[in-house]
């Protein structure tokens, strides 16, 4: 059974640009969450999607957005990149509403220069 | 502010000893509790889940939950150098729309040969 797949693995972008990250959940998992991980702040919740609907959003500016498609694949977008957006972005999927925990992908390492 | 708190460590234990990791959370109605292990440069891996008060054992790992004290812990028996990693406590907390999996900042464990 394939795990959670995130693409790309690494990205280098310039300040002001925008970026789109992709996540394919485990087959059958309808819930997808996104997290930002930095050394100082740890894992911070960005948003969660279930059946194409955003159910929850963390405390991030509107530059961070996401969506989920009918096949449960999800994308997140960050516009007008800032240096502080440099982080590991992790996607995680769950079979339900997270009661049984989430399985993480390998992440996308974003560097903003 | 609903939170999950962990001692950041580092926690150093000799090989073969018991490592004890602790976590407190703020939301009394939380129902699902998890421990994740994260090796340096890797994504978090789910190692234990617990939903009811008491102990849950899986191999060398024991998770303990006390909902009255809002406290969850992880014991690692016969610690091995391969257990050296950061351990993340995660709790399903009530968010704006529904529950969201919220992480502590992690405890770094070093097992000394």
Coordinates of C-alpha atoms in Angstrom, one line a residue, chain A residues 6 8-10 21 34-39 42-44 46 76 84-91 104-111, chain B residues 38-44:
Chain A
X6 CA 4.4 14.7 -1.5
X8 CA 8.4 18.1 -4.9
X9 CA 10.8 17.1 -2.1
X10 CA 12.8 20.3 -2.3
X21 CA 2.9 21.9 -3.1
X34 CA -1.1 20.3 6.2
X35 CA 1.6 21.3 8.7
X36 CA 4.5 23.7 8.7
X37 CA 7.6 22.6 10.7
X38 CA 10.4 24.9 11.7
X39 CA 13.1 24.4 14.4
X42 CA 7.7 22.9 15.8
X43 CA 4.8 21.4 13.9
X44 CA 2.1 24.1 13.3
X46 CA -2.2 24.9 8.6
X76 CA -1.4 24.0 -0.8
X84 CA 10.1 33.3 7.1
X85 CA 8.1 30.8 5.0
X86 CA 11.3 28.7 4.7
X87 CA 10.3 25.4 6.4
X88 CA 9.4 21.8 6.0
X89 CA 5.8 21.4 4.8
X90 CA 4.2 18.2 5.8
X91 CA 1.1 16.6 4.6
X104 CA 2.7 11.8 7.3
X105 CA 4.4 12.1 3.9
X106 CA 8.1 12.8 3.6
X107 CA 7.5 16.6 3.3
X108 CA 8.6 19.4 1.0
X109 CA 11.6 21.4 2.1
X110 CA 10.9 25.0 0.9
X111 CA 13.7 27.5 1.0
Chain B
X38 CA 10.8 11.8 14.3
X39 CA 14.3 11.1 13.4
X40 CA 16.5 13.9 12.2
X41 CA 15.7 14.9 8.6
X42 CA 12.7 12.5 8.5
X43 CA 8.9 13.0 8.9
X44 CA 7.0 12.0 12.0

